[in-house]
């Protein structure tokens, strides 16, 4: 089982950025835990602040991996180009969010990506990523 986690803009600052919303764990330390817990799953990780690089990564892995777990950050709410990339590839994509975007500002309530994804998991902190992984393992 090969899973690709993709994090978008500002998610490199997890553990530093707005801790009351996103917590005080860095993604790297969470990932280490996740890889230990799911030792038989190959979990690749990619983060970029650039829309085009996120699209390039989806194209690169989107015909050979079993699943993508994508937190596109603010691009979730704006990017038709990422939505098109998700629709263009064969690998299923789950949209995840650390925070419950529906409890926050109105501009976070709409996702440009959700309609091209298998489903959306939001509001469970970093656990949102593990819940998405569980979907790929149990389907
Ligand atoms: C986020 C929610 C987005 O609205 C925001 O722009 C982010 C993080 C989350 O994980 O809760 O950067 O995707």
mmCIF file of C-alpha atoms and ligand atoms in Angstrom:
data_model
loop_
_atom_site.group_PDB
_atom_site.id
_atom_site.type_symbol
_atom_site.label_atom_id
_atom_site.label_comp_id
_atom_site.label_asym_id
_atom_site.label_seq_id
_atom_site.Cartn_x
_atom_site.Cartn_y
_atom_site.Cartn_z
ATOM 1 C CA UNK A 1 0.000 0.000 0.000
ATOM 2 C CA UNK A 2 1.495 3.307 -1.138
ATOM 3 C CA UNK A 3 -0.016 6.493 0.256
ATOM 4 C CA UNK A 4 1.043 10.052 -0.532
ATOM 5 C CA UNK A 5 0.346 12.839 1.955
ATOM 6 C CA UNK A 6 0.398 16.312 0.382
ATOM 7 C CA UNK A 7 0.308 19.482 2.459
ATOM 8 C CA UNK A 8 -0.211 22.893 0.902
ATOM 9 C CA UNK A 9 0.687 26.441 1.886
ATOM 10 C CA UNK A 10 1.627 27.400 5.432
ATOM 11 C CA UNK A 11 1.360 23.832 6.702
ATOM 12 C CA UNK A 12 5.170 23.786 6.980
ATOM 13 C CA UNK A 13 4.564 26.039 10.002
ATOM 14 C CA UNK A 14 2.500 23.518 11.997
ATOM 15 C CA UNK A 15 3.529 23.699 15.630
ATOM 16 C CA UNK A 16 4.500 27.349 15.216
ATOM 17 C CA UNK A 17 1.517 28.839 13.394
ATOM 18 C CA UNK A 18 -1.759 29.786 15.205
ATOM 19 C CA UNK A 19 -1.332 27.045 17.807
ATOM 20 C CA UNK A 20 -4.811 27.544 19.269
ATOM 21 C CA UNK A 21 -6.243 26.405 15.910
ATOM 22 C CA UNK A 22 -3.613 23.984 14.584
ATOM 23 C CA UNK A 23 -1.993 22.648 17.766
ATOM 24 C CA UNK A 24 1.656 22.577 18.817
ATOM 25 C CA UNK A 25 2.852 19.472 17.017
ATOM 26 C CA UNK A 26 5.052 19.779 13.930
ATOM 27 C CA UNK A 27 3.905 17.695 10.970
ATOM 28 C CA UNK A 28 7.267 15.910 10.897
ATOM 29 C CA UNK A 29 6.849 14.586 14.442
ATOM 30 C CA UNK A 30 3.254 13.513 13.737
ATOM 31 C CA UNK A 31 4.428 11.765 10.559
ATOM 32 C CA UNK A 32 7.077 9.850 12.465
ATOM 33 C CA UNK A 33 4.367 8.559 14.835
ATOM 34 C CA UNK A 34 2.069 7.662 11.932
ATOM 35 C CA UNK A 35 4.825 5.735 10.126
ATOM 36 C CA UNK A 36 5.552 3.746 13.314
ATOM 37 C CA UNK A 37 1.874 2.992 13.857
ATOM 38 C CA UNK A 38 1.405 1.877 10.215
ATOM 39 C CA UNK A 39 4.780 0.281 9.612
ATOM 40 C CA UNK A 40 3.522 -1.884 6.739
ATOM 41 C CA UNK A 41 2.242 1.115 4.759
ATOM 42 C CA UNK A 42 4.573 3.227 2.636
ATOM 43 C CA UNK A 43 3.676 6.814 3.552
ATOM 44 C CA UNK A 44 5.345 9.479 1.410
ATOM 45 C CA UNK A 45 5.165 13.141 2.378
ATOM 46 C CA UNK A 46 5.344 16.293 0.272
ATOM 47 C CA UNK A 47 4.726 19.913 1.278
ATOM 48 C CA UNK A 48 4.772 23.021 -0.877
ATOM 49 C CA UNK A 49 3.598 26.599 -0.613
ATOM 50 C CA UNK A 50 3.261 26.760 -4.413
ATOM 51 C CA UNK A 51 0.095 25.779 -6.263
ATOM 52 C CA UNK A 52 1.954 24.525 -9.370
ATOM 53 C CA UNK A 53 4.213 22.256 -7.295
ATOM 54 C CA UNK A 54 1.170 20.672 -5.637
ATOM 55 C CA UNK A 55 -0.277 20.023 -9.099
ATOM 56 C CA UNK A 56 3.040 18.576 -10.360
ATOM 57 C CA UNK A 57 3.129 16.185 -7.378
ATOM 58 C CA UNK A 58 -0.457 15.035 -8.034
ATOM 59 C CA UNK A 59 0.495 14.336 -11.687
ATOM 60 C CA UNK A 60 3.701 12.537 -10.662
ATOM 61 C CA UNK A 61 2.122 10.054 -8.242
ATOM 62 C CA UNK A 62 -1.474 10.081 -9.438
ATOM 63 C CA UNK A 63 -1.268 6.993 -11.656
ATOM 64 C CA UNK A 64 0.731 4.681 -9.394
ATOM 65 C CA UNK A 65 -0.225 5.268 -5.745
ATOM 66 C CA UNK A 66 -3.140 3.713 -3.841
ATOM 67 C CA UNK A 67 -4.300 6.951 -2.263
ATOM 68 C CA UNK A 68 -3.597 10.603 -1.663
ATOM 69 C CA UNK A 69 -4.345 12.477 1.569
ATOM 70 C CA UNK A 70 -4.441 16.144 0.619
ATOM 71 C CA UNK A 71 -4.564 19.189 2.842
ATOM 72 C CA UNK A 72 -4.400 21.969 0.275
ATOM 73 C CA UNK A 73 -4.660 24.669 2.964
ATOM 74 C CA UNK A 74 -6.180 27.893 1.631
ATOM 75 C CA UNK A 75 -5.988 26.601 -1.975
ATOM 76 C CA UNK A 76 -8.910 24.351 -0.961
ATOM 77 C CA UNK A 77 -11.143 27.377 -1.148
ATOM 78 C CA UNK A 78 -9.758 28.925 -4.345
ATOM 79 C CA UNK A 79 -8.048 26.498 -6.707
ATOM 80 C CA UNK A 80 -9.845 25.289 -9.817
ATOM 81 C CA UNK A 81 -6.421 24.147 -11.090
ATOM 82 C CA UNK A 82 -5.933 21.732 -8.161
ATOM 83 C CA UNK A 83 -9.529 20.502 -8.557
ATOM 84 C CA UNK A 84 -8.765 19.765 -12.237
ATOM 85 C CA UNK A 85 -5.563 17.927 -11.293
ATOM 86 C CA UNK A 86 -7.476 15.712 -8.825
ATOM 87 C CA UNK A 87 -10.046 14.947 -11.520
ATOM 88 C CA UNK A 88 -7.285 14.179 -14.048
ATOM 89 C CA UNK A 89 -5.524 11.432 -12.063
ATOM 90 C CA UNK A 90 -6.572 7.843 -11.248
ATOM 91 C CA UNK A 91 -5.438 7.729 -7.625
ATOM 92 C CA UNK A 92 -8.263 8.607 -5.219
ATOM 93 C CA UNK A 93 -7.806 11.753 -3.123
ATOM 94 C CA UNK A 94 -9.220 12.486 0.333
ATOM 95 C CA UNK A 95 -9.413 16.159 1.326
ATOM 96 C CA UNK A 96 -8.403 16.707 4.950
ATOM 97 C CA UNK A 97 -8.331 19.662 7.311
ATOM 98 C CA UNK A 98 -6.930 19.921 10.794
ATOM 99 C CA UNK A 99 -9.515 22.479 11.879
ATOM 100 C CA UNK A 100 -13.269 22.273 11.450
ATOM 101 C CA UNK A 101 -13.467 24.710 8.551
ATOM 102 C CA UNK A 102 -17.259 24.923 8.934
ATOM 103 C CA UNK A 103 -16.902 26.474 12.387
ATOM 104 C CA UNK A 104 -14.636 29.202 11.003
ATOM 105 C CA UNK A 105 -14.916 32.170 8.619
ATOM 106 C CA UNK A 106 -17.499 31.860 5.824
ATOM 107 C CA UNK A 107 -14.785 31.871 3.112
ATOM 108 C CA UNK A 108 -13.533 28.536 4.515
ATOM 109 C CA UNK A 109 -16.931 26.852 4.207
ATOM 110 C CA UNK A 110 -16.646 26.235 0.481
ATOM 111 C CA UNK A 111 -14.235 23.751 -1.038
ATOM 112 C CA UNK A 112 -13.321 23.906 -4.722
ATOM 113 C CA UNK A 113 -11.794 20.420 -4.358
ATOM 114 C CA UNK A 114 -14.369 18.355 -2.471
ATOM 115 C CA UNK A 115 -16.449 17.416 -5.521
ATOM 116 C CA UNK A 116 -13.382 15.793 -7.133
ATOM 117 C CA UNK A 117 -12.397 13.920 -3.942
ATOM 118 C CA UNK A 118 -13.549 10.623 -2.434
ATOM 119 C CA UNK A 119 -14.589 12.488 0.698
ATOM 120 C CA UNK A 120 -13.625 15.146 3.208
ATOM 121 C CA UNK A 121 -12.377 14.804 6.798
ATOM 122 C CA UNK A 122 -12.157 18.008 8.840
ATOM 123 C CA UNK A 123 -11.895 19.064 12.446
ATOM 124 C CA UNK A 124 -10.088 16.174 14.104
ATOM 125 C CA UNK A 125 -6.722 17.858 14.477
ATOM 126 C CA UNK A 126 -3.796 15.910 13.031
ATOM 127 C CA UNK A 127 -5.899 12.800 13.571
ATOM 128 C CA UNK A 128 -7.762 13.810 10.375
ATOM 129 C CA UNK A 129 -4.802 12.365 8.407
ATOM 130 C CA UNK A 130 -4.937 9.030 10.274
ATOM 131 C CA UNK A 131 -8.696 8.772 9.721
ATOM 132 C CA UNK A 132 -8.129 9.278 5.987
ATOM 133 C CA UNK A 133 -5.440 6.576 6.030
ATOM 134 C CA UNK A 134 -7.879 4.210 7.763
ATOM 135 C CA UNK A 135 -10.274 4.644 4.835
ATOM 136 C CA UNK A 136 -7.641 3.395 2.379
ATOM 137 C CA UNK A 137 -6.786 0.451 4.652
ATOM 138 C CA UNK A 138 -10.351 -0.689 5.195
ATOM 139 C CA UNK A 139 -11.868 -0.197 1.753
HETATM 140 C C1 LIG B 1 -6.716 24.127 6.830
HETATM 141 C C2 LIG B 1 -7.942 25.054 6.776
HETATM 142 C C3 LIG B 1 -7.769 26.117 5.695
HETATM 143 O O1 LIG B 1 -8.909 26.956 5.662
HETATM 144 C C4 LIG B 1 -6.554 26.966 5.990
HETATM 145 O O2 LIG B 1 -6.347 27.902 4.967
HETATM 146 C C5 LIG B 1 -5.325 26.138 6.222
HETATM 147 C C6 LIG B 1 -5.428 24.927 7.016
HETATM 148 C C7 LIG B 1 -6.803 23.099 7.980
HETATM 149 O O3 LIG B 1 -6.072 22.127 7.926
HETATM 150 O O4 LIG B 1 -7.579 23.281 8.917
HETATM 151 O O5 LIG B 1 -4.222 26.514 5.839
HETATM 152 O O6 LIG B 1 -6.640 23.407 5.619
#
